[in-house]
Every structure is written in structure tokens, then in C-alpha cells.
Short mmCIF file of C-alpha atoms in Angstrom, two decimals:
data_model
loop_
_atom_site.label_atom_id
_atom_site.label_comp_id
_atom_site.label_asym_id
_atom_site.label_seq_id
_atom_site.Cartn_x
_atom_site.Cartn_y
_atom_site.Cartn_z
CA MET A 21 0.35 -19.28 85.28
CA GLU A 22 0.04 -22.57 87.15
CA THR A 23 3.05 -24.81 87.57
CA SER A 24 2.95 -28.55 86.89
CA LYS A 25 4.97 -31.10 88.81
CA VAL A 26 7.41 -33.28 86.92
CA TYR A 27 8.85 -36.17 88.92
CA TYR A 28 12.35 -37.40 88.24
CA THR A 29 14.58 -40.29 89.22
CA ASP A 30 18.17 -40.88 88.22
CA LEU A 31 19.53 -44.18 86.95
CA ARG A 32 21.53 -45.22 89.99
CA THR A 33 20.62 -48.69 91.21
CA SER A 34 21.40 -51.09 94.04
CA PRO A 35 20.86 -54.80 94.75
CA THR A 36 17.55 -53.88 96.41
CA SER A 37 16.36 -51.34 93.82
CA ASN A 38 16.74 -51.91 90.08
CA LEU A 39 15.54 -49.59 87.29
CA LEU A 40 12.15 -51.30 87.01
CA ASP A 41 11.58 -50.80 90.74
CA LYS A 42 12.61 -47.15 90.45
CA MET A 43 10.27 -46.62 87.50
CA GLU A 44 7.36 -48.09 89.44
CA ARG A 45 8.06 -45.91 92.47
CA LEU A 46 8.34 -42.88 90.18
CA VAL A 47 4.98 -43.33 88.46
CA LYS A 48 3.24 -44.08 91.75
CA ARG A 49 4.67 -40.91 93.28
CA ALA A 50 3.60 -38.97 90.17
CA GLY A 51 0.02 -40.13 90.70
CA ILE A 52 -0.65 -42.90 88.21
CA GLU A 53 -2.75 -44.82 90.74
CA LYS A 54 -5.04 -41.80 91.11
CA LEU A 55 -6.36 -42.46 87.61
CA PRO A 56 -9.74 -44.28 87.39
CA LEU A 57 -8.03 -47.52 86.39
CA LYS A 58 -10.53 -50.13 87.56
CA ASP A 59 -12.24 -51.81 84.58
CA SER A 60 -10.78 -49.20 82.20
CA PHE A 61 -9.24 -49.93 78.82
CA VAL A 62 -5.82 -48.29 79.05
CA ALA A 63 -3.85 -47.55 75.88
CA ILE A 64 -0.11 -47.58 76.55
CA LYS A 65 1.24 -45.60 73.60
CA ILE A 66 4.79 -46.67 72.84
CA HIS A 67 7.13 -46.76 69.84
CA PHE A 68 8.06 -50.36 69.04
CA GLY A 69 11.15 -49.32 67.07
CA GLU A 70 11.93 -49.96 63.42
CA PRO A 71 13.86 -53.26 63.14
CA GLY A 72 17.57 -52.50 63.05
CA ASN A 73 17.20 -49.54 65.42
CA LEU A 74 18.36 -50.46 68.94
CA ALA A 75 17.69 -47.19 70.78
CA TYR A 76 13.98 -47.87 71.42
CA LEU A 77 12.72 -48.57 74.95
CA ARG A 78 13.22 -52.04 76.32
CA PRO A 79 9.95 -54.01 76.58
CA ASN A 80 10.76 -54.72 80.26
CA TYR A 81 9.55 -51.22 81.13
CA ALA A 82 6.26 -51.76 79.30
CA ALA A 83 5.79 -55.11 81.07
CA ARG A 84 6.25 -53.52 84.50
CA MET A 85 3.80 -50.74 83.56
CA ALA A 86 1.22 -53.25 82.29
CA ASN A 87 1.48 -55.33 85.46
CA LEU A 88 1.07 -52.24 87.65
CA LEU A 89 -2.03 -51.18 85.74
CA ARG A 90 -3.52 -54.67 85.83
CA THR A 91 -2.92 -54.85 89.58
CA ASN A 92 -5.13 -51.76 89.84
CA GLY A 93 -7.93 -53.42 87.85
CA ALA A 94 -7.18 -51.95 84.41
CA ARG A 95 -7.17 -53.66 80.99
CA PRO A 96 -3.94 -52.34 79.47
CA PHE A 97 -2.75 -52.83 75.91
CA LEU A 98 0.31 -51.61 74.02
CA THR A 99 -0.35 -49.66 70.87
CA ASP A 100 1.07 -47.61 68.03
CA CYS A 101 -0.28 -46.57 64.64
CA ASN A 102 1.05 -47.43 61.21
CA THR A 103 3.60 -45.24 59.48
CA LEU A 104 3.08 -43.04 56.44
CA TYR A 105 6.38 -44.00 54.83
CA SER A 106 7.05 -47.45 53.46
CA GLY A 107 9.04 -49.29 56.11
CA ARG A 108 8.40 -52.35 58.22
CA ARG A 109 5.63 -50.69 60.23
CA ALA A 110 3.43 -49.40 57.39
CA ASN A 111 0.70 -52.03 57.88
CA ALA A 112 -0.51 -54.04 60.85
CA VAL A 113 0.93 -57.38 59.71
CA ASP A 114 4.47 -56.08 59.27
CA HIS A 115 4.08 -53.75 62.26
CA LEU A 116 3.17 -56.59 64.61
CA GLN A 117 6.02 -58.73 63.27
CA SER A 118 8.44 -55.84 63.87
CA ALA A 119 7.08 -55.34 67.38
CA MET A 120 7.56 -59.03 68.17
CA GLU A 121 11.11 -59.02 66.81
CA ASN A 122 11.89 -56.12 69.13
CA GLY A 123 10.44 -57.92 72.14
CA TYR A 124 6.94 -56.46 72.28
CA ASN A 125 4.75 -59.54 72.51
CA PRO A 126 2.28 -60.85 75.10
CA ILE A 127 4.96 -62.96 76.77
CA SER A 128 7.73 -60.40 77.27
CA ALA A 129 5.58 -57.27 77.45
CA GLN A 130 2.89 -58.94 79.58
CA CYS A 131 -0.06 -57.54 77.62
CA GLN A 132 -1.58 -57.55 74.15
CA VAL A 133 -0.26 -55.45 71.28
CA ILE A 134 -2.90 -53.70 69.16
CA ILE A 135 -2.14 -51.59 66.09
CA GLY A 136 -4.23 -48.50 66.66
CA ASP A 137 -5.34 -47.71 63.10
CA GLY A 138 -5.98 -51.19 61.75
CA LEU A 139 -4.61 -53.30 58.94
CA LYS A 140 -3.75 -50.59 56.41
CA GLY A 141 -3.84 -47.48 58.58
CA THR A 142 -7.35 -46.50 57.52
CA ASP A 143 -9.21 -47.37 60.74
CA CYS A 144 -9.48 -44.00 62.47
CA ARG A 145 -11.82 -41.67 64.31
CA GLU A 146 -12.05 -37.95 63.64
CA ILE A 147 -11.98 -36.01 66.92
CA PRO A 148 -13.72 -32.61 66.52
CA LEU A 149 -11.29 -29.98 67.72
CA ASN A 150 -11.74 -26.92 65.53
CA GLY A 151 -8.06 -26.23 65.96
CA GLU A 152 -6.19 -23.44 64.27
CA TYR A 153 -4.43 -25.96 62.00
CA CYS A 154 -6.42 -29.20 62.32
CA ALA A 155 -10.20 -29.14 62.45
CA ALA A 156 -10.70 -32.81 63.31
CA PRO A 157 -7.52 -34.87 63.94
CA LYS A 158 -7.69 -38.42 62.61
CA ILE A 159 -6.78 -40.70 65.53
CA GLY A 160 -6.39 -44.48 65.41
CA THR A 161 -9.69 -46.06 66.49
CA ALA A 162 -8.24 -48.35 69.17
CA ILE A 163 -6.65 -45.31 70.83
CA ALA A 164 -9.75 -43.16 70.40
CA ASP A 165 -11.83 -45.93 72.00
CA ALA A 166 -9.53 -46.27 75.03
CA ASP A 167 -10.69 -44.88 78.37
CA ILE A 168 -7.24 -43.75 79.55
CA ILE A 169 -4.08 -42.75 77.66
CA ILE A 170 -0.59 -43.44 78.98
CA SER A 171 2.45 -42.50 76.91
CA MET A 172 5.83 -44.15 77.40
CA ASN A 173 8.33 -42.00 75.54
CA HIS A 174 11.93 -42.42 74.45
CA PHE A 175 13.21 -38.85 74.58
CA LYS A 176 15.57 -38.19 71.66
CA GLY A 177 16.29 -35.94 68.72
CA HIS A 178 13.99 -35.74 65.71
CA GLU A 179 14.89 -34.57 62.22
CA GLN A 180 11.65 -32.63 61.65
CA ALA A 181 10.23 -31.78 65.07
CA GLY A 182 13.57 -31.06 66.78
CA PHE A 183 13.02 -33.65 69.48
CA GLY A 184 10.69 -36.56 70.07
CA GLY A 185 9.05 -36.73 73.47
CA ALA A 186 5.53 -37.03 74.85
CA LEU A 187 3.89 -34.71 72.30
CA LYS A 188 5.59 -36.39 69.36
CA ASN A 189 4.61 -39.84 70.67
CA LEU A 190 1.01 -38.73 71.18
CA GLY A 191 0.41 -36.34 68.31
CA MET A 192 2.27 -38.10 65.53
CA GLY A 193 2.23 -41.63 66.91
CA CYS A 194 -1.53 -41.80 67.54
CA ALA A 195 -2.43 -40.35 64.13
CA SER A 196 -3.72 -42.73 61.48
CA VAL A 197 -1.95 -42.82 58.13
CA ALA A 198 -4.31 -40.12 56.84
CA GLY A 199 -3.63 -38.14 59.99
CA LYS A 200 0.12 -38.40 59.47
CA LEU A 201 -0.36 -37.07 55.95
CA GLU A 202 -2.23 -34.07 57.37
CA LEU A 203 0.54 -33.51 59.89
CA HIS A 204 3.41 -33.71 57.42
CA SER A 205 1.98 -32.22 54.29
CA ALA A 206 1.22 -28.63 53.38
CA SER A 207 -0.55 -29.73 50.21
CA GLN A 208 -2.76 -32.50 48.86
CA PRO A 209 -1.39 -35.90 47.77
CA LYS A 210 0.06 -36.33 44.32
CA ILE A 211 0.59 -39.19 41.87
CA ASP A 212 4.03 -40.48 40.92
CA THR A 213 3.12 -41.68 37.44
CA GLU A 214 6.29 -43.77 37.06
CA SER A 215 5.39 -45.83 40.13
CA CYS A 216 1.65 -46.04 39.45
CA ILE A 217 0.69 -49.41 37.92
CA GLY A 218 -2.98 -48.54 37.35
CA CYS A 219 -4.29 -51.05 39.89
CA ASN A 220 -7.35 -48.84 40.50
CA ILE A 221 -7.40 -49.30 44.29
CA CYS A 222 -7.15 -45.55 44.90
CA VAL A 223 -10.05 -44.95 42.52
CA LYS A 224 -12.26 -47.54 44.21
CA HIS A 225 -11.62 -46.27 47.73
CA CYS A 226 -11.67 -42.50 47.24
CA ALA A 227 -14.72 -41.33 49.20
CA HIS A 228 -14.86 -38.09 47.22
CA ASN A 229 -14.51 -39.47 43.67
CA ALA A 230 -11.41 -37.35 43.26
CA VAL A 231 -9.21 -40.04 41.65
CA HIS A 232 -9.57 -41.58 38.19
CA LEU A 233 -7.41 -43.45 35.68
CA ASN A 234 -6.42 -41.53 32.59
CA ALA A 235 -6.11 -42.90 29.05
CA GLY A 236 -2.69 -44.26 29.89
CA ARG A 237 -4.11 -46.14 32.91
CA LYS A 238 -2.32 -43.89 35.36
CA ALA A 239 -4.09 -42.41 38.35
CA GLU A 240 -4.92 -38.71 38.30
CA ILE A 241 -6.30 -36.55 41.11
CA ASP A 242 -9.04 -33.98 40.57
CA TYR A 243 -7.93 -31.35 43.09
CA ALA A 244 -11.31 -29.62 42.90
CA LYS A 245 -12.72 -32.68 44.67
CA CYS A 246 -9.71 -33.85 46.73
CA VAL A 247 -9.96 -33.04 50.44
CA GLY A 248 -6.44 -34.25 51.29
CA CYS A 249 -7.56 -37.16 53.46
CA GLY A 250 -4.60 -39.33 52.43
CA GLN A 251 -6.62 -42.50 51.86
CA CYS A 252 -4.92 -43.04 48.50
CA VAL A 253 -1.47 -42.74 50.09
CA ALA A 254 -2.45 -45.20 52.82
CA LEU A 255 -3.79 -47.80 50.38
CA CYS A 256 -1.23 -47.61 47.57
CA GLN A 257 1.25 -50.48 47.79
CA TYR A 258 3.47 -49.20 44.97
CA ASP A 259 4.29 -45.64 46.10
CA GLY A 260 2.16 -44.33 43.25
CA ALA A 261 0.15 -42.04 45.54
CA VAL A 262 2.56 -40.00 47.66
CA MET A 263 2.63 -37.01 49.97
CA GLY A 264 2.56 -33.51 48.57
CA ASP A 265 5.05 -30.86 49.64
CA GLU A 266 6.15 -31.23 53.25
CA ASP A 267 5.01 -28.68 55.81
CA THR A 268 7.39 -26.40 57.66
CA SER A 269 8.84 -27.60 60.96
CA GLU A 270 7.05 -24.86 62.87
CA ARG A 271 3.63 -25.76 61.44
CA LEU A 272 4.38 -29.45 61.96
CA ASN A 273 4.96 -28.80 65.66
CA TYR A 274 1.74 -26.76 65.87
CA LYS A 275 -0.18 -29.62 64.29
CA ILE A 276 1.46 -32.20 66.58
CA ALA A 277 0.29 -30.14 69.57
CA GLU A 278 -3.29 -30.10 68.28
CA TYR A 279 -3.26 -33.82 67.52
CA SER A 280 -1.92 -34.47 71.03
CA LEU A 281 -4.80 -32.49 72.47
CA ALA A 282 -7.26 -34.56 70.43
CA VAL A 283 -5.74 -37.81 71.75
CA VAL A 284 -6.15 -36.89 75.43
CA LYS A 285 -9.32 -34.81 75.04
CA ASP A 286 -11.75 -35.57 77.89
CA LYS A 287 -9.61 -38.52 79.01
CA PRO A 288 -7.42 -39.13 82.05
CA ASN A 289 -3.82 -39.32 80.89
CA PHE A 290 -0.33 -39.89 82.25
CA HIS A 291 3.14 -39.65 80.71
CA ILE A 292 6.60 -41.05 81.38
CA SER A 293 9.79 -40.23 79.46
CA PHE A 294 13.14 -42.01 79.44
CA ILE A 295 16.25 -39.92 78.73
CA MET A 296 18.39 -42.85 77.64
CA ASN A 297 20.22 -43.59 74.40
CA VAL A 298 19.47 -40.06 73.23
CA SER A 299 20.06 -40.55 69.53
CA PRO A 300 20.10 -37.56 67.13
CA GLU A 301 17.11 -38.85 65.15
CA CYS A 302 13.96 -40.80 65.83
CA ASP A 303 13.40 -44.53 66.30
CA CYS A 304 11.59 -44.74 62.94
CA TRP A 305 14.94 -45.18 61.20
CA ASN A 306 16.31 -48.71 60.80
CA HIS A 307 19.49 -47.62 62.59
CA ASN A 308 20.49 -45.30 65.40
CA ASP A 309 23.53 -43.07 65.74
CA ALA A 310 25.62 -43.05 68.92
CA ALA A 311 24.08 -41.19 71.86
CA ILE A 312 24.78 -37.45 72.01
CA ILE A 313 24.64 -37.09 75.81
CA PRO A 314 24.94 -39.41 78.83
CA ASP A 315 21.85 -41.25 80.03
CA LEU A 316 20.11 -38.94 82.52
CA GLY A 317 17.06 -40.60 84.05
CA ILE A 318 13.31 -41.14 83.94
CA LEU A 319 10.68 -38.41 84.29
CA ALA A 320 6.91 -38.62 84.76
CA SER A 321 3.98 -36.20 84.90
CA THR A 322 0.29 -35.81 84.20
CA ASP A 323 1.24 -32.78 82.06
CA PRO A 324 2.87 -33.76 78.73
CA VAL A 325 3.93 -30.18 77.94
CA ALA A 326 5.74 -29.70 81.25
CA LEU A 327 7.31 -33.13 80.84
CA ASP A 328 8.69 -32.31 77.39
CA LYS A 329 10.01 -28.95 78.57
CA ALA A 330 11.72 -30.54 81.58
CA CYS A 331 13.30 -33.25 79.41
CA ALA A 332 14.46 -30.70 76.84
CA ASP A 333 16.01 -28.51 79.53
CA MET A 334 17.89 -31.46 81.01
CA VAL A 335 19.22 -32.56 77.64
CA ILE A 336 20.30 -29.05 76.63
CA GLN A 337 22.13 -28.60 79.94
CA ALA A 338 23.86 -31.99 79.77
CA PRO A 339 27.44 -32.31 78.53
CA ILE A 340 27.87 -33.61 75.01
CA LEU A 341 29.47 -37.00 74.54
CA HIS A 342 32.51 -36.25 72.40
CA THR A 343 32.40 -39.58 70.64
CA GLU A 344 31.60 -40.41 67.05
CA ASN A 345 28.06 -39.11 66.68
CA ARG A 346 26.35 -36.57 64.50
CA LEU A 347 26.47 -33.72 67.00
CA SER A 348 30.15 -34.01 67.93
CA SER A 349 31.29 -34.53 64.35
CA GLU A 350 29.40 -31.50 63.00
CA HIS A 351 30.25 -29.19 65.93
CA GLU A 352 33.52 -30.67 67.13
CA HIS A 353 35.13 -27.28 67.90
CA ASP A 354 32.23 -25.90 69.94
CA ASP A 355 31.71 -26.09 73.68
CA LEU A 356 28.10 -27.22 73.45
CA CYS A 357 27.25 -27.28 77.14
CA GLY A 358 24.26 -24.97 77.58
CA HIS A 359 23.49 -24.66 73.87
CA ASP A 360 20.28 -25.88 72.26
CA LYS A 361 21.41 -29.25 70.98
CA PHE A 362 18.19 -29.78 69.02
CA HIS A 363 18.82 -26.68 66.91
CA LEU A 364 22.45 -27.67 66.42
CA MET A 365 21.41 -31.09 65.13
CA HIS A 366 18.41 -29.91 63.15
CA PRO A 367 18.72 -26.14 62.54
CA ASN A 368 15.44 -25.85 60.62
CA THR A 369 13.28 -27.06 63.48
CA ASP A 370 11.39 -24.95 66.00
CA TRP A 371 10.38 -27.27 68.82
CA LEU A 372 9.87 -24.45 71.32
CA ALA A 373 7.17 -22.89 69.13
CA GLY A 374 5.32 -26.20 69.29
CA LEU A 375 5.42 -26.21 73.09
CA ARG A 376 4.17 -22.62 73.17
CA HIS A 377 1.26 -23.58 70.93
CA ALA A 378 0.50 -26.60 73.12
CA GLU A 379 0.38 -24.28 76.11
CA LYS A 380 -1.82 -21.81 74.21
CA ILE A 381 -4.46 -24.42 73.35
CA GLY A 382 -4.63 -25.73 76.91
CA LEU A 383 -2.74 -29.01 76.59
CA GLY A 384 -0.47 -28.13 79.51
CA THR A 385 2.07 -25.62 80.73
CA MET A 386 5.80 -25.14 80.20
CA GLN A 387 6.10 -23.98 83.81
CA TYR A 388 7.19 -26.93 85.93
CA GLU A 389 8.58 -27.90 89.31
CA LEU A 390 11.07 -30.77 89.13
CA VAL A 391 10.62 -33.16 92.05
CA LYS A 392 13.44 -35.65 92.47
CA ILE A 393 12.62 -38.91 94.19
#
């Protein structure tokens, strides 16, 4: 099996070389300028962070990346897709406001911010894949229309996937609201009759005539017609249409791998991950727990699978910070060095199975050579 190169730099700095300089040298060494950047629309996929969470990546890194790409003739833009749950990033208006509050705006980030799946999360493109779990992943249109994909990833824990890295940022983050429903759910949507106000929006917008109002003016789903697209969940503003039963962690990771493949299918792509502020759970929460390990560095590769495996290996091998955080409080009597911290934090997750599936479908390889610069 071929081996992919993953380039790494630590976080040591000097008066003549700050972290932004080191990041730029890293991505250049990893081959970002070999991409066909001139006159290309380049989607920089990044997580803007839920307001209140302070572990997300600083916009300074995105600004340096955007300037580097523009210097090479590209048209970069920052992007993310709306969330399935009701938070402050569930529609483009609130999402953009949240991004601006967290510093992602044209002034500080040095490029435009575009929400990938439109106003309500319904603007998407189905990418034919014929995958084992997802036949045609539903990807935000702005991302599907981009010529080149670059992911900037905050590597951290994740309560369902085990960890969040390049694949999580690509596969889950680039999915439209309907795509996120497909990723999370093992069953079709359902109606919470107590929350439903009978506004009829789900009935009007169901492309398969699967939703109707009953005699009590509550929505009902005809499951003989429902295809599980999630449009009703995306459009409902009252949490009347909600997800069905959640999928298993293993199947979720398989689906994330297939969605990631759909995002980068037939497109040049590049990935950079920051092992900093490694919180136990993802940046979608409106808070972040104390870091579980020391900050380790920045890694980059053209192979997202190798990159995630390298990051995971580094985190697992790192010493735990015995401060007040979820990992140390739940496993305070264990010597955790060398253990799988993701399974200790989230024992029902199987992140390694997801990487194996990603390797199986040709997204990349887990075999990597770490090149320190």
C-alpha cells in the first residue's frame, strides 16, 4: 500500500518566525502551490464556531491562507453549511452573524464568507457516488460548485464520531441540512405533535407529497412516500419535524467517509489540521471544556485520511493534562499515556472503523510518513 506524506511543524516561534509564518511555510512545503490555483474558485472549509465556544480556530490563520491563495491567482472564500440542530448556525442569517462575532468577516479573514447550503440549508447538489451507505451525498451548492477544496481543521474530540478532523470537517461540515439528516439518522424524520403548530410549510415543500395535516391540524408523514430527504426538518422553525432515531457511531463514520469522498470527488484538494485547544467535544457546542492534552502543532497533507490518522496518533501518544477537564475527571486514576483518548472520552464511538472505510473507498490511506519541517 502506498504511503502518503504528512507534513508537521511544532508551535515554537521566534521574533523572525511567528505561527502564521510557520503555517505558510508548512502548506507550501506540503504542496499547496502545486494546485491549479490560477482563476480557480477555492472553497476554504472551516468551522466558524458556535458563539460562546472559544476553542475554534483563530481567523488569523484563515486570513493568511486566503492571502496566499489570492497571491497565486485564486478566488478563495470561507464556507460552512448550516446545522441540523437549532442553534445559532441553523440558517444563513444567524450563521453569518455568528461567524462575524467570532472574527470571520471580510476585514479580519481577508475574504468573503459564503454559507454553502443557502438561507435555510436546502440549497444543495446531489453528488452521484453509489456508496455502500450513501448513494448520492447532498453537498452544499457553493462547495459543490467550487473548483478546489481546502479544509482547515481544528482537531479535537467529538461526542459521536470520536474525533473531529479533516473527514469530519469535510463529510459532515459540507453536507446540507438534508445531508446531515442522512448522516445522523438511521430512520426517516418524524413529527413532534406537541411542537407542531400546523403552519403547513412542510406540506407545501415536500417534493414527494409525503406530508399532510390531519384533522387536528398537526403534520403527519406518509412513510410509504417519504424518502428521508430531511426537507421538512430543514424548513420547520418550531422543531415540529425532527430527526428519527440516530444512527450508530460506526455507521456515522462510514457515512462521513463517503460524504467526504463526494466533496473532493474529481477536485484538487488540500488539508491542514491544528492540534490546539483539543477539547473533548466539538466546536458546535456553545462552550468548550478545558483542553485534554498540550498543544502539539500544525499538520498538512493532500491526503485527508493520512492526516487524520497522523493527528489521532499524536493525540493518543501525548500526555494528558491533569487539570479539570472531562478526561482527567472521569479517568483520574489511570495513566492515560498511550491509551486511545477518544474511546476513553466517548466509549461508544469507532473512529478507526471510519478511517478504514475511507481507505477502502479510495479517499486516502492510513499509511503515512511524518515529515517535520
